[in-house]
Every structure is written in structure tokens, then in C-alpha cells.
Amino acid sequence: MSTFADIDPATGETIADVAISTSEALRAAVAAARAAQPEWAEVPFAERARLLLAGAARLDERAEEVARMATREMGKPFAEALSETRGWAKGVKRTMDEVERALEPEVLRGDDSETRVEREPLGVVAAITPWNFPVGMPLEIVLPALATGNAVVLKPSEHVPLTGELLHEIFSAELPEGLFGLVHGAGDVGAELVASDVDMIGFVGSRDTGRRIMESASRDLKRLVLELGGKDPLVVFEDADLDAAAECAVKHSLRNTGQVCCSVERVYVADAVADRFEALVLEKARGWKHGSGFDEESKMGPMVSAEQRDKVVAQVEDAVARGARLLLGGETPEGAGAFYPATVLADVGEDLDISRHETFGPVVSLSRFSGGEDEAVRLANDTPYGLGANVYTADAERGRRVARRIKSGQVGVNRYLGGAAGAPWVGARQSGFGFLGGVEGHKQFTIPKSISYPVA
Ligand code: ADP
């Protein structure tokens, strides 16, 4: 039996050796899901929702156990893992309400016909998920996929296999045999799942992996939802509330040790206020202590792995070598654990690797602009990505205008992006293909079918 080591990134110790799913086991999981799906699709929505809500209640009961596992496996502060778990357990009700709306048939009238556009499930959905939100990311796909009448086979990230296993155990206890399958392994197992007899792939992860999945899925024209990375800008105009903007820049560059797809990755500050802004950022970033996720003092845990940290180290070193000013951090701590300190860079050049490629680490990257709104918009859009963006200005009209001009799926004006629940999670340009969440997102786990009848 082949296994892979599930490593605690705070200590470098092995939590468990996890069995990699064999090809036979993977095919069996997909076949079992396929066998269970037609009957599940016939279960009335209210009953499907009731079972998933029962799963949510179990998740809430076991929230501490799940959160402890998430912290051990990927390092985030336990309080954050707990609020992620409780928040998702509580959010299942809203998801079910949204799915109910997504499934409502539309009735169209012609001169002599009535057409009902009904929503049908796609069949078997492969859910392939990352490690940065080890509870939220799997559930973001698994819940709407199941609620709309599909079967699911989940492959959690190889960095959080046991958190994935707990989620699977908790929800499958309420569901028909075989409907919700689980496989373990790294990218090769993910690729095998994509190529297997599934109808749709719901994926959250990196752009490069998204591309590979799309290529493989094209053979059978499998349906896709890909939620990918970003290089999100935050623009600070000279009239902005600098304290609020600095708070947003620091929090959302450093939260989850910077390992968030919609992290603030590039901060553009109007020249006239840049010195004051840098001082505010520095003061706030100093408060972001790193340490074990089980230590209440830690605002940041370790990075998920030494490899992930190496990428951040390389970007920071390259930036400093090419003229960026290192204001804070930037030194790799000694000892076990993939720790990296809160780091602040200023005067970061446009063409540096750190300005072009996703950092996914705890770095606040500051640059100045002097050409007004057009220049700020040009810089913000100077990326193939288009996930999120944030704009700070006291001029409400300019805020609205810049939000429209920035090419991204989500923009926050004088606040961090993502406000009221229920909006879809959209990655524009190379940050996604399709989208998740909200009524529109849930519809993507279905295909419309129009059935027409004569009307006298
Ligand atoms: P990250 O390293 O940020 O998690 P990845 O895109 O590498 O991003 O991984 C996200 C998920 O995709 C993980 O579950 C991983 O195992 C899986 N994965 C990696 N490569 C492939 C691939 N070629 N096909 C399918 N899934 C893959």
C-alpha cells in the first residue's frame, strides 16, 4: 500500500501516513457515486436539504475536533479554524435556501406553447480542493453539488487529508451509501479523478492546475467550475482614510499567513500620502506575531509547508535585490516549522516577480503611483488575474468609477471585498472559469432542460 506523509507544518512532524487511493479504489468510488445518484436526484429537494442540515448539525457538534485537525494539518490559528468550521456549519441553512431558489423552474409562455425550464443535476461531481480553508473549500463545492441532486467524490488537498476525512465521515453518515465518496492523494490522483467517469469538476486551487484540469476535461466536454488564484490590488488615493486603508492592507496581506486566494497582494499608494501610509502599515504589521496555531498569542500560524515558504523567500529576496526596501521581516526563522514573519516591502517595482506572480505568503507589498486615477487603474489591471480588488478614496463617485474600471470579479470600495452573503464568488479573467456561491453559482451544478407543451 502506498502512503504519503501528512506533515504538521508547525513542527515538521508526521501526523499520519495516509493511504493513497489506488486506481481501483478511485474507480470504485466513482462507480458507487454513479450508482447512487439517480435515486438521490428523485429525492424531493426538501428531504435532501434536511439530510444535509442534519450533517451540518453534526459538524457543529464536532467543530472543535475538526478545527483542531485543521490547525494541526495546515497551521492556521485554532480560533480561526473554529470560526471557519462553525461558520460553515451555520451557513448550510442559507446555502439550502439559495439552492431551493436555484432549482425553481422557469415557466415561459409562447403563442401556442408553454415551456418549463427545469434544472437537472449533472450526475457525478469531482470536488478537488486546496488546503488554505480546509473546511470551507470542500463544503463550498460538496454542499451545492449534493443539494442539487448530484453525487460527489471529494479529493481534499494532500496537506489536509484528515480534515477532509472528518468532513466526509460527518456528512456521509446522513447520506445514502456511495453517494458521497472520498479519495486521497496528490495531483496525480486528482488528475485521475478528473479523467475518470465524472460529469463535472468543481475545483479550487492554482491557475496552473486549473489549466491542466480544463485540458483534460475537454476530451469529454466535462462541465467545470474553476476557482483560481489572484494577484489582487489595493489602491489608496490621496484623500483616503489612511488608517482604514492600512488596516485593510495589513490584515488582508497577512491573514491566514497570506495564504488566501483573494489576499491583498499589491498595494498602490498615491505618492502624496505614501510616507504616512508606510508608517501606519509598519506599526500595524508589527502586531502580527507568528507562532503555533495552538498558541493564543499567534495571529499567524506557520505556512503550509517548507516548499511554500521557499517560494515566498525567493520572491522577497529577489525584490530586495532589485531595489525594494525591506521595512519589516524578511528573515527565515531558525528551527523546525515552516514559519515566516510578517514582512513589509516598499517601492516594489512593477516588473518584479513579486508584482507578477501570486505570493501566497505574509508579505505586504507597497508601491507608489503619481499619475492619478488612470495610472492607478492601469497598475491594478496589469495582471492576467481578475479575482478581487480594493479601493480607498473619500470621493464616492471616484470609488464607483474605479470599481467599474478594474477588471476583477469582486471589488471592495472603502472596505475589503465581499460584503453581504449570497453574492457569487467570481474570478474574472484568469482567476476562474464559472463561479461558486450564491443562487447563480449553485445553478452551475445543474443543466437547464426545457420541456414544452401545447397550449390552446
Ligand atoms: P495549492 O497548492 O494552492 O493547493 P494546487 O492547484 O496545486 O494548489 O492544488 C489544489 C488541489 O488540486 C489539490 O487537491 C491538489 O492535489 C490538486 N491537484 C494538483 N494537481 C492536479 C492535477 N493535475 N489534476 C487534478 N488535481 C490536481
Tab-separated table of C-alpha atoms and ligand atoms in Angstrom:
chain	number	residue	atom	x	y	z
A	1	MET	CA	0.000	0.000	0.000
A	2	SER	CA	1.430	3.425	-0.932
A	3	THR	CA	1.122	6.240	1.540
A	4	PHE	CA	2.020	9.905	1.834
A	5	ALA	CA	3.098	11.757	4.959
A	6	ASP	CA	0.641	14.254	6.435
A	7	ILE	CA	3.003	16.822	7.989
A	8	ASP	CA	2.296	19.260	10.836
A	9	PRO	CA	3.852	22.469	9.427
A	10	ALA	CA	4.396	23.952	12.902
A	11	THR	CA	6.701	21.105	13.975
A	12	GLY	CA	7.676	19.251	10.827
A	13	GLU	CA	6.406	16.062	12.464
A	14	THR	CA	4.337	13.470	10.674
A	15	ILE	CA	0.726	13.389	11.877
A	16	ALA	CA	-0.082	10.242	9.922
A	17	ASP	CA	0.866	8.247	6.888
A	18	VAL	CA	-2.214	8.382	4.727
A	19	ALA	CA	-3.041	5.660	2.205
A	20	ILE	CA	-3.098	6.880	-1.385
A	21	SER	CA	-6.237	5.734	-3.182
A	22	THR	CA	-5.416	3.107	-5.783
A	23	SER	CA	-6.832	3.367	-9.297
A	24	GLU	CA	-9.254	0.549	-8.453
A	25	ALA	CA	-10.438	2.314	-5.311
A	26	LEU	CA	-10.902	5.557	-7.228
A	27	ARG	CA	-12.896	3.860	-9.963
A	28	ALA	CA	-14.985	2.070	-7.341
A	29	ALA	CA	-15.768	5.355	-5.551
A	30	VAL	CA	-16.861	6.967	-8.822
A	31	ALA	CA	-18.928	3.902	-9.781
A	32	ALA	CA	-20.641	3.843	-6.390
A	33	ALA	CA	-21.434	7.541	-6.718
A	34	ARG	CA	-22.847	6.977	-10.189
A	35	ALA	CA	-24.982	4.091	-8.964
A	36	ALA	CA	-26.414	6.108	-6.068
A	37	GLN	CA	-27.072	9.333	-7.974
A	38	PRO	CA	-30.308	8.643	-9.936
A	39	GLU	CA	-32.248	7.726	-6.807
A	40	TRP	CA	-30.840	10.734	-4.956
A	41	ALA	CA	-31.977	13.021	-7.772
A	42	GLU	CA	-35.521	11.700	-7.232
A	43	VAL	CA	-35.473	12.522	-3.517
A	44	PRO	CA	-37.503	15.740	-3.091
A	45	PHE	CA	-35.315	18.784	-2.506
A	46	ALA	CA	-36.755	19.379	0.976
A	47	GLU	CA	-35.590	15.921	2.062
A	48	ARG	CA	-32.129	16.343	0.542
A	49	ALA	CA	-31.821	19.653	2.373
A	50	ARG	CA	-32.995	18.063	5.625
A	51	LEU	CA	-30.241	15.429	5.421
A	52	LEU	CA	-27.552	17.985	4.649
A	53	LEU	CA	-28.773	20.174	7.517
A	54	ALA	CA	-28.507	17.141	9.801
A	55	GLY	CA	-24.903	16.839	8.584
A	56	ALA	CA	-24.373	20.491	9.428
A	57	ALA	CA	-25.663	19.894	12.970
A	58	ARG	CA	-23.165	17.042	13.369
A	59	LEU	CA	-20.402	19.289	12.061
A	60	ASP	CA	-21.318	21.941	14.608
A	61	GLU	CA	-21.246	19.352	17.409
A	62	ARG	CA	-17.785	18.193	16.330
A	63	ALA	CA	-16.494	21.660	15.406
A	64	GLU	CA	-13.654	21.674	17.955
A	65	GLU	CA	-12.351	18.299	16.816
A	66	VAL	CA	-12.488	19.347	13.150
A	67	ALA	CA	-10.836	22.703	13.860
A	68	ARG	CA	-8.063	21.070	15.891
A	69	MET	CA	-7.312	18.800	12.969
A	70	ALA	CA	-7.321	21.718	10.517
A	71	THR	CA	-4.848	23.640	12.699
A	72	ARG	CA	-2.581	20.619	13.039
A	73	GLU	CA	-2.601	19.885	9.343
A	74	MET	CA	-2.179	23.360	7.852
A	75	GLY	CA	-1.238	25.570	10.765
A	76	LYS	CA	-3.850	28.335	10.979
A	77	PRO	CA	-4.758	29.773	14.408
A	78	PHE	CA	-7.200	27.463	16.152
A	79	ALA	CA	-9.722	30.278	16.760
A	80	GLU	CA	-9.839	30.904	13.011
A	81	ALA	CA	-10.205	27.209	12.224
A	82	LEU	CA	-13.058	27.044	14.728
A	83	SER	CA	-14.862	30.041	13.315
A	84	GLU	CA	-14.407	28.669	9.792
A	85	THR	CA	-15.964	25.358	10.902
A	86	ARG	CA	-18.825	26.880	12.917
A	87	GLY	CA	-19.452	29.500	10.233
A	88	TRP	CA	-19.789	26.883	7.509
A	89	ALA	CA	-21.970	24.649	9.681
A	90	LYS	CA	-24.291	27.584	10.334
A	91	GLY	CA	-24.186	28.659	6.674
A	92	VAL	CA	-25.659	25.376	5.399
A	93	LYS	CA	-29.187	26.728	6.003
A	94	ARG	CA	-28.525	29.734	3.784
A	95	THR	CA	-26.968	27.502	1.124
A	96	MET	CA	-30.064	25.289	1.137
A	97	ASP	CA	-32.341	28.337	0.780
A	98	GLU	CA	-30.251	29.533	-2.154
A	99	VAL	CA	-30.241	26.102	-3.792
A	100	GLU	CA	-34.028	25.966	-3.476
A	101	ARG	CA	-34.212	29.194	-5.453
A	102	ALA	CA	-31.632	27.925	-7.959
A	103	LEU	CA	-33.817	24.879	-8.638
A	104	GLU	CA	-37.072	26.793	-9.205
A	105	PRO	CA	-38.337	26.071	-12.712
A	106	GLU	CA	-38.941	28.983	-15.020
A	107	VAL	CA	-42.208	28.950	-16.987
A	108	LEU	CA	-42.230	30.694	-20.368
A	109	ARG	CA	-45.385	31.297	-22.448
A	110	GLY	CA	-45.458	31.335	-26.263
A	111	ASP	CA	-48.488	31.921	-28.515
A	112	ASP	CA	-49.391	28.262	-28.527
A	113	SER	CA	-46.961	26.704	-26.086
A	114	GLU	CA	-45.778	26.663	-22.548
A	115	THR	CA	-42.144	25.836	-21.859
A	116	ARG	CA	-40.906	24.805	-18.458
A	117	VAL	CA	-37.183	25.279	-17.939
A	118	GLU	CA	-36.243	22.817	-15.230
A	119	ARG	CA	-32.899	22.318	-13.565
A	120	GLU	CA	-31.379	18.845	-13.682
A	121	PRO	CA	-28.298	17.636	-11.832
A	122	LEU	CA	-25.255	16.808	-13.945
A	123	GLY	CA	-24.508	13.409	-12.404
A	124	VAL	CA	-21.225	12.806	-10.595
A	125	VAL	CA	-19.177	15.816	-9.481
A	126	ALA	CA	-15.467	15.546	-8.659
A	127	ALA	CA	-14.608	18.063	-5.918
A	128	ILE	CA	-10.874	18.854	-5.856
A	129	THR	CA	-9.944	21.294	-3.151
A	130	PRO	CA	-6.993	23.159	-1.609
A	131	TRP	CA	-5.706	23.337	1.948
A	132	ASN	CA	-5.999	27.024	2.881
A	133	PHE	CA	-9.611	26.784	4.081
A	134	PRO	CA	-9.733	23.066	4.759
A	135	VAL	CA	-13.381	23.095	5.873
A	136	GLY	CA	-14.832	25.894	3.761
A	137	MET	CA	-13.401	24.973	0.364
A	138	PRO	CA	-14.654	21.364	0.257
A	139	LEU	CA	-18.080	22.405	1.558
A	140	GLU	CA	-18.356	25.229	-0.967
A	141	ILE	CA	-18.485	22.558	-3.678
A	142	VAL	CA	-19.847	19.481	-1.933
A	143	LEU	CA	-22.973	21.096	-0.448
A	144	PRO	CA	-24.488	22.707	-3.557
A	145	ALA	CA	-23.436	19.700	-5.663
A	146	LEU	CA	-25.295	17.270	-3.388
A	147	ALA	CA	-28.237	19.592	-2.733
A	148	THR	CA	-28.907	19.965	-6.465
A	149	GLY	CA	-29.116	16.163	-6.807
A	150	ASN	CA	-25.598	15.183	-7.846
A	151	ALA	CA	-23.299	12.580	-6.334
A	152	VAL	CA	-19.832	13.724	-5.270
A	153	VAL	CA	-16.342	12.284	-4.987
A	154	LEU	CA	-14.087	14.550	-2.941
A	155	LYS	CA	-10.308	14.706	-3.137
A	156	PRO	CA	-9.127	17.001	-0.368
A	157	SER	CA	-5.679	18.508	-0.610
A	158	GLU	CA	-2.839	16.195	0.364
A	159	HIS	CA	-1.968	18.791	3.052
A	160	VAL	CA	-5.303	18.354	4.862
A	161	PRO	CA	-6.421	14.772	4.199
A	162	LEU	CA	-7.659	14.055	7.714
A	163	THR	CA	-9.753	17.230	7.909
A	164	GLY	CA	-11.275	16.105	4.607
A	165	GLU	CA	-11.853	12.668	6.071
A	166	LEU	CA	-13.701	14.117	9.068
A	167	LEU	CA	-15.957	16.192	6.801
A	168	HIS	CA	-16.641	13.101	4.734
A	169	GLU	CA	-17.438	10.995	7.790
A	170	ILE	CA	-19.732	13.655	9.248
A	171	PHE	CA	-21.823	14.287	6.143
A	172	SER	CA	-21.859	10.781	4.679
A	173	ALA	CA	-23.378	9.455	7.917
A	174	GLU	CA	-26.621	11.148	6.816
A	175	LEU	CA	-26.470	10.199	3.132
A	176	PRO	CA	-27.240	7.116	1.025
A	177	GLU	CA	-24.430	4.603	0.661
A	178	GLY	CA	-21.902	5.521	-2.028
A	179	LEU	CA	-23.391	8.932	-2.843
A	180	PHE	CA	-20.524	10.886	-1.305
A	181	GLY	CA	-17.115	9.323	-1.956
A	182	LEU	CA	-13.609	10.263	-0.829
A	183	VAL	CA	-10.212	9.640	-2.375
A	184	HIS	CA	-6.772	10.591	-1.085
A	185	GLY	CA	-3.579	11.569	-2.835
A	186	ALA	CA	-1.754	14.415	-4.524
A	187	GLY	CA	-2.051	15.880	-8.019
A	188	ASP	CA	-1.733	12.554	-9.804
A	189	VAL	CA	-4.794	11.213	-8.005
A	190	GLY	CA	-6.585	14.492	-8.759
A	191	ALA	CA	-5.725	14.096	-12.444
A	192	GLU	CA	-7.010	10.532	-12.386
A	193	LEU	CA	-10.263	11.666	-10.825
A	194	VAL	CA	-10.685	14.355	-13.491
A	195	ALA	CA	-10.117	11.762	-16.221
A	196	SER	CA	-12.483	9.232	-14.614
A	197	ASP	CA	-16.188	8.743	-15.294
A	198	VAL	CA	-17.333	12.027	-13.717
A	199	ASP	CA	-19.583	14.642	-15.329
A	200	MET	CA	-18.272	17.776	-13.700
A	201	ILE	CA	-15.205	19.021	-11.883
A	202	GLY	CA	-15.546	21.613	-9.145
A	203	PHE	CA	-12.044	22.840	-8.391
A	204	VAL	CA	-10.444	25.439	-6.140
A	205	GLY	CA	-6.692	25.838	-6.452
A	206	SER	CA	-3.938	27.298	-8.556
A	207	ARG	CA	-4.256	28.665	-12.083
A	208	ASP	CA	-1.769	26.146	-13.494
A	209	THR	CA	-3.676	23.197	-12.100
A	210	GLY	CA	-6.915	24.766	-13.347
A	211	ARG	CA	-5.477	24.856	-16.851
A	212	ARG	CA	-4.463	21.196	-16.682
A	213	ILE	CA	-7.911	20.216	-15.470
A	214	MET	CA	-9.541	22.160	-18.274
A	215	GLU	CA	-7.337	20.481	-20.828
A	216	SER	CA	-8.127	17.020	-19.517
A	217	ALA	CA	-11.854	17.766	-19.142
A	218	SER	CA	-12.042	18.937	-22.748
A	219	ARG	CA	-11.799	15.376	-24.022
A	220	ASP	CA	-15.329	14.555	-22.883
A	221	LEU	CA	-16.537	18.166	-22.578
A	222	LYS	CA	-16.996	17.725	-18.855
A	223	ARG	CA	-18.539	20.680	-17.066
A	224	LEU	CA	-16.218	22.815	-15.000
A	225	VAL	CA	-16.169	25.345	-12.247
A	226	LEU	CA	-12.624	26.523	-11.538
A	227	GLU	CA	-11.918	28.987	-8.746
A	228	LEU	CA	-8.275	30.001	-9.159
A	229	GLY	CA	-5.701	32.362	-7.754
A	230	GLY	CA	-5.268	36.096	-7.948
A	231	LYS	CA	-2.873	38.996	-7.626
A	232	ASP	CA	-5.335	41.384	-6.004
A	233	PRO	CA	-4.528	45.094	-5.918
A	234	LEU	CA	-5.476	47.597	-3.226
A	235	VAL	CA	-5.465	51.213	-4.421
A	236	VAL	CA	-5.117	54.051	-1.893
A	237	PHE	CA	-5.898	57.546	-3.218
A	238	GLU	CA	-4.568	60.683	-1.537
A	239	ASP	CA	-7.962	61.519	0.003
A	240	ALA	CA	-8.450	58.055	1.560
A	241	ASP	CA	-8.965	57.242	5.220
A	242	LEU	CA	-5.349	56.101	5.550
A	243	ASP	CA	-5.797	54.284	8.818
A	244	ALA	CA	-8.665	52.172	7.452
A	245	ALA	CA	-6.775	51.509	4.222
A	246	ALA	CA	-3.609	50.482	6.121
A	247	GLU	CA	-5.668	48.202	8.353
A	248	CYS	CA	-7.164	46.513	5.296
A	249	ALA	CA	-3.796	46.230	3.543
A	250	VAL	CA	-2.122	44.622	6.554
A	251	LYS	CA	-4.933	42.338	7.617
A	252	HIS	CA	-5.628	41.034	4.157
A	253	SER	CA	-1.975	40.624	3.189
A	254	LEU	CA	-1.227	38.662	6.364
A	255	ARG	CA	-4.436	36.815	7.279
A	256	ASN	CA	-4.049	33.016	7.102
A	257	THR	CA	-0.303	33.728	6.736
A	258	GLY	CA	-1.142	35.333	3.399
A	259	GLN	CA	-2.441	32.043	2.026
A	260	VAL	CA	-5.768	33.262	0.682
A	261	CYS	CA	-6.718	33.377	-3.000
A	262	CYS	CA	-8.113	36.902	-2.551
A	263	SER	CA	-5.280	38.207	-0.353
A	264	VAL	CA	-4.169	41.754	-0.964
A	265	GLU	CA	-1.027	41.070	-2.994
A	266	ARG	CA	-0.185	44.531	-4.365
A	267	VAL	CA	-0.779	47.881	-2.673
A	268	TYR	CA	-0.623	51.067	-4.783
A	269	VAL	CA	-0.477	54.268	-2.749
A	270	ALA	CA	-0.724	57.843	-4.065
A	271	ASP	CA	2.701	59.436	-3.795
A	272	ALA	CA	1.457	62.374	-1.719
A	273	VAL	CA	0.442	60.151	1.212
A	274	ALA	CA	2.851	57.241	0.762
A	275	ASP	CA	5.217	58.119	3.630
A	276	ARG	CA	2.370	58.405	6.138
A	277	PHE	CA	0.812	55.219	4.799
A	278	GLU	CA	4.048	53.252	5.107
A	279	ALA	CA	4.401	54.316	8.735
A	280	LEU	CA	0.845	53.168	9.504
A	281	VAL	CA	1.373	49.829	7.767
A	282	LEU	CA	4.592	49.227	9.629
A	283	GLU	CA	3.033	49.965	13.003
A	284	LYS	CA	0.132	47.597	12.360
A	285	ALA	CA	2.195	44.805	10.775
A	286	ARG	CA	4.467	44.714	13.847
A	287	GLY	CA	1.490	43.403	15.828
A	288	TRP	CA	1.179	40.287	13.628
A	289	LYS	CA	3.144	37.766	15.641
A	290	HIS	CA	3.644	34.311	14.234
A	291	GLY	CA	3.741	31.042	16.130
A	292	SER	CA	1.913	27.760	16.592
A	293	GLY	CA	-1.757	27.947	15.700
A	294	PHE	CA	-2.483	26.499	19.152
A	295	ASP	CA	-0.771	29.446	20.867
A	296	GLU	CA	-3.416	32.114	21.533
A	297	GLU	CA	-0.843	34.862	21.024
A	298	SER	CA	-0.269	33.898	17.376
A	299	LYS	CA	-2.025	35.990	14.771
A	300	MET	CA	-0.398	33.873	12.080
A	301	GLY	CA	0.464	30.192	12.092
A	302	PRO	CA	3.233	28.653	10.010
A	303	MET	CA	2.982	28.481	6.247
A	304	VAL	CA	1.510	25.224	5.000
A	305	SER	CA	4.877	23.748	4.021
A	306	ALA	CA	8.572	24.467	3.681
A	307	GLU	CA	8.144	24.412	-0.126
A	308	GLN	CA	5.516	27.129	0.031
A	309	ARG	CA	7.795	29.176	2.266
A	310	ASP	CA	10.733	28.734	-0.149
A	311	LYS	CA	8.670	30.399	-2.873
A	312	VAL	CA	7.986	33.410	-0.649
A	313	VAL	CA	11.631	33.658	0.430
A	314	ALA	CA	12.711	33.645	-3.229
A	315	GLN	CA	10.267	36.418	-4.161
A	316	VAL	CA	11.251	38.620	-1.214
A	317	GLU	CA	14.980	38.147	-1.811
A	318	ASP	CA	14.588	38.905	-5.489
A	319	ALA	CA	12.550	42.051	-4.714
A	320	VAL	CA	15.173	43.340	-2.262
A	321	ALA	CA	17.993	42.568	-4.703
A	322	ARG	CA	16.132	44.551	-7.327
A	323	GLY	CA	15.553	47.713	-5.345
A	324	ALA	CA	12.604	47.158	-3.000
A	325	ARG	CA	13.047	48.469	0.553
A	326	LEU	CA	12.577	45.851	3.280
A	327	LEU	CA	10.739	47.596	6.128
A	328	LEU	CA	9.912	44.572	8.272
A	329	GLY	CA	10.514	40.821	8.470
A	330	GLY	CA	12.091	39.013	5.565
A	331	GLU	CA	14.187	36.673	7.671
A	332	THR	CA	13.500	32.973	7.774
A	333	PRO	CA	13.329	31.838	11.414
A	334	GLU	CA	15.594	29.004	12.509
A	335	GLY	CA	14.246	25.723	13.759
A	336	ALA	CA	11.518	23.306	12.901
A	337	GLY	CA	8.301	24.505	11.355
A	338	ALA	CA	7.571	26.420	8.170
A	339	PHE	CA	7.352	29.811	9.876
A	340	TYR	CA	7.821	33.104	8.099
A	341	PRO	CA	7.395	36.501	9.723
A	342	ALA	CA	5.086	39.354	8.759
A	343	THR	CA	7.064	41.133	6.050
A	344	VAL	CA	6.641	44.624	4.594
A	345	LEU	CA	8.270	45.767	1.351
A	346	ALA	CA	8.103	49.286	-0.101
A	347	ASP	CA	8.937	50.747	-3.522
A	348	VAL	CA	8.289	47.393	-5.122
A	349	GLY	CA	8.917	47.631	-8.874
A	350	GLU	CA	6.267	46.797	-11.414
A	351	ASP	CA	8.174	44.080	-13.223
A	352	LEU	CA	9.419	42.120	-10.244
A	353	ASP	CA	8.392	38.528	-9.762
A	354	ILE	CA	6.573	39.558	-6.559
A	355	SER	CA	4.429	42.004	-8.541
A	356	ARG	CA	3.614	39.496	-11.259
A	357	HIS	CA	3.139	36.098	-9.634
A	358	GLU	CA	0.992	35.074	-6.726
A	359	THR	CA	2.963	35.259	-3.459
A	360	PHE	CA	0.587	33.337	-1.169
A	361	GLY	CA	2.610	34.378	1.854
A	362	PRO	CA	2.640	37.012	4.622
A	363	VAL	CA	4.010	39.955	2.669
A	364	VAL	CA	2.624	43.493	2.420
A	365	SER	CA	3.952	44.738	-0.914
A	366	LEU	CA	3.793	48.540	-1.272
A	367	SER	CA	4.309	50.614	-4.425
A	368	ARG	CA	3.710	54.321	-5.138
A	369	PHE	CA	1.874	55.913	-8.016
A	370	SER	CA	1.850	59.534	-9.094
A	371	GLY	CA	-0.222	59.635	-12.275
A	372	GLY	CA	-3.721	59.894	-10.752
A	373	GLU	CA	-6.671	57.666	-11.391
A	374	ASP	CA	-5.671	56.434	-14.858
A	375	GLU	CA	-2.287	55.322	-13.625
A	376	ALA	CA	-3.809	53.588	-10.596
A	377	VAL	CA	-6.268	51.704	-12.808
A	378	ARG	CA	-3.530	50.755	-15.252
A	379	LEU	CA	-1.385	49.327	-12.445
A	380	ALA	CA	-4.306	47.496	-10.852
A	381	ASN	CA	-5.186	45.885	-14.196
A	382	ASP	CA	-1.611	44.995	-15.068
A	383	THR	CA	-2.089	41.280	-14.384
A	384	PRO	CA	-3.735	38.364	-16.154
A	385	TYR	CA	-5.673	37.645	-12.966
A	386	GLY	CA	-9.021	39.194	-12.030
A	387	LEU	CA	-10.224	37.874	-8.698
A	388	GLY	CA	-10.572	40.787	-6.297
A	389	ALA	CA	-9.595	44.410	-5.805
A	390	ASN	CA	-9.957	47.061	-3.120
A	391	VAL	CA	-10.131	50.846	-3.467
A	392	TYR	CA	-9.905	53.543	-0.812
A	393	THR	CA	-10.984	57.121	-1.582
A	394	ALA	CA	-13.176	59.755	0.067
A	395	ASP	CA	-14.694	60.579	-3.322
A	396	ALA	CA	-17.695	58.265	-3.661
A	397	GLU	CA	-18.051	58.865	-7.394
A	398	ARG	CA	-14.403	58.034	-7.981
A	399	GLY	CA	-14.807	54.901	-5.865
A	400	ARG	CA	-17.690	53.687	-8.041
A	401	ARG	CA	-15.877	54.613	-11.240
A	402	VAL	CA	-12.631	52.871	-10.328
A	403	ALA	CA	-14.540	49.793	-9.130
A	404	ARG	CA	-16.104	49.560	-12.600
A	405	ARG	CA	-12.792	50.126	-14.382
A	406	ILE	CA	-10.864	47.451	-12.512
A	407	LYS	CA	-11.151	44.128	-14.303
A	408	SER	CA	-11.970	41.780	-11.472
A	409	GLY	CA	-14.909	39.769	-10.251
A	410	GLN	CA	-15.187	41.455	-6.859
A	411	VAL	CA	-14.269	44.916	-5.622
A	412	GLY	CA	-14.424	46.482	-2.157
A	413	VAL	CA	-14.766	50.267	-2.003
A	414	ASN	CA	-13.575	51.708	1.323
A	415	ARG	CA	-13.788	48.192	2.758
A	416	TYR	CA	-12.440	44.800	1.973
A	417	LEU	CA	-14.164	42.990	-0.891
A	418	GLY	CA	-17.014	40.577	-0.219
A	419	GLY	CA	-19.816	42.061	1.835
A	420	ALA	CA	-23.309	40.666	2.124
A	421	ALA	CA	-23.648	36.886	1.989
A	422	GLY	CA	-25.317	35.430	-1.084
A	423	ALA	CA	-23.189	37.100	-3.757
A	424	PRO	CA	-21.371	34.706	-6.066
A	425	TRP	CA	-17.610	34.254	-5.688
A	426	VAL	CA	-16.349	35.360	-9.076
A	427	GLY	CA	-12.893	35.219	-10.573
A	428	ALA	CA	-12.761	37.209	-13.792
A	429	ARG	CA	-10.107	36.729	-16.480
A	430	GLN	CA	-7.582	34.028	-15.465
A	431	SER	CA	-8.831	33.825	-11.880
A	432	GLY	CA	-11.609	31.442	-12.694
A	433	PHE	CA	-13.915	29.718	-15.071
A	434	GLY	CA	-17.501	29.637	-13.953
A	435	PHE	CA	-18.043	30.584	-10.337
A	436	LEU	CA	-19.237	29.302	-6.995
A	437	GLY	CA	-21.718	30.507	-4.429
A	438	GLY	CA	-24.973	32.388	-4.447
A	439	VAL	CA	-28.011	31.325	-6.473
A	440	GLU	CA	-26.127	31.793	-9.755
A	441	GLY	CA	-23.149	29.757	-8.556
A	442	HIS	CA	-25.308	26.860	-7.369
A	443	LYS	CA	-27.038	26.713	-10.753
A	444	GLN	CA	-23.745	25.624	-12.274
A	445	PHE	CA	-24.147	22.197	-10.690
A	446	THR	CA	-27.204	21.756	-12.896
A	447	ILE	CA	-28.106	21.936	-16.549
A	448	PRO	CA	-31.310	23.602	-17.721
A	449	LYS	CA	-33.734	21.415	-19.576
A	450	SER	CA	-36.645	22.941	-21.430
A	451	ILE	CA	-39.826	20.919	-21.796
A	452	SER	CA	-42.581	22.357	-23.979
A	453	TYR	CA	-46.319	21.647	-24.027
A	454	PRO	CA	-49.031	22.849	-26.396
A	455	VAL	CA	-51.467	25.429	-25.060
A	456	ALA	CA	-54.772	26.072	-26.716
B	1	ADP	P1	-2.421	24.654	-3.974
B	1	ADP	O1	-1.003	24.170	-3.956
B	1	ADP	O2	-2.564	26.110	-3.844
B	1	ADP	O3	-3.323	23.848	-3.096
B	1	ADP	P2	-2.950	23.195	-6.364
B	1	ADP	O4	-3.654	23.660	-7.580
B	1	ADP	O5	-1.593	22.618	-6.511
B	1	ADP	O6	-2.964	24.445	-5.432
B	1	ADP	O7	-3.811	22.118	-5.593
B	1	ADP	C1	-5.189	22.209	-5.381
B	1	ADP	C2	-5.784	20.812	-5.453
B	1	ADP	O8	-5.602	20.294	-6.769
B	1	ADP	C3	-5.130	19.810	-4.517
B	1	ADP	O9	-6.142	18.948	-4.012
B	1	ADP	C4	-4.176	19.065	-5.432
B	1	ADP	O10	-3.857	17.763	-5.006
B	1	ADP	C5	-4.979	19.024	-6.705
B	1	ADP	N1	-4.193	18.854	-7.946
B	1	ADP	C6	-2.898	19.182	-8.185
B	1	ADP	N2	-2.551	18.897	-9.454
B	1	ADP	C7	-3.651	18.357	-10.053
B	1	ADP	C8	-3.954	17.895	-11.376
B	1	ADP	N3	-3.051	17.900	-12.349
B	1	ADP	N4	-5.207	17.457	-11.614
B	1	ADP	C9	-6.142	17.460	-10.665
B	1	ADP	N5	-5.939	17.883	-9.397
B	1	ADP	C10	-4.702	18.326	-9.093
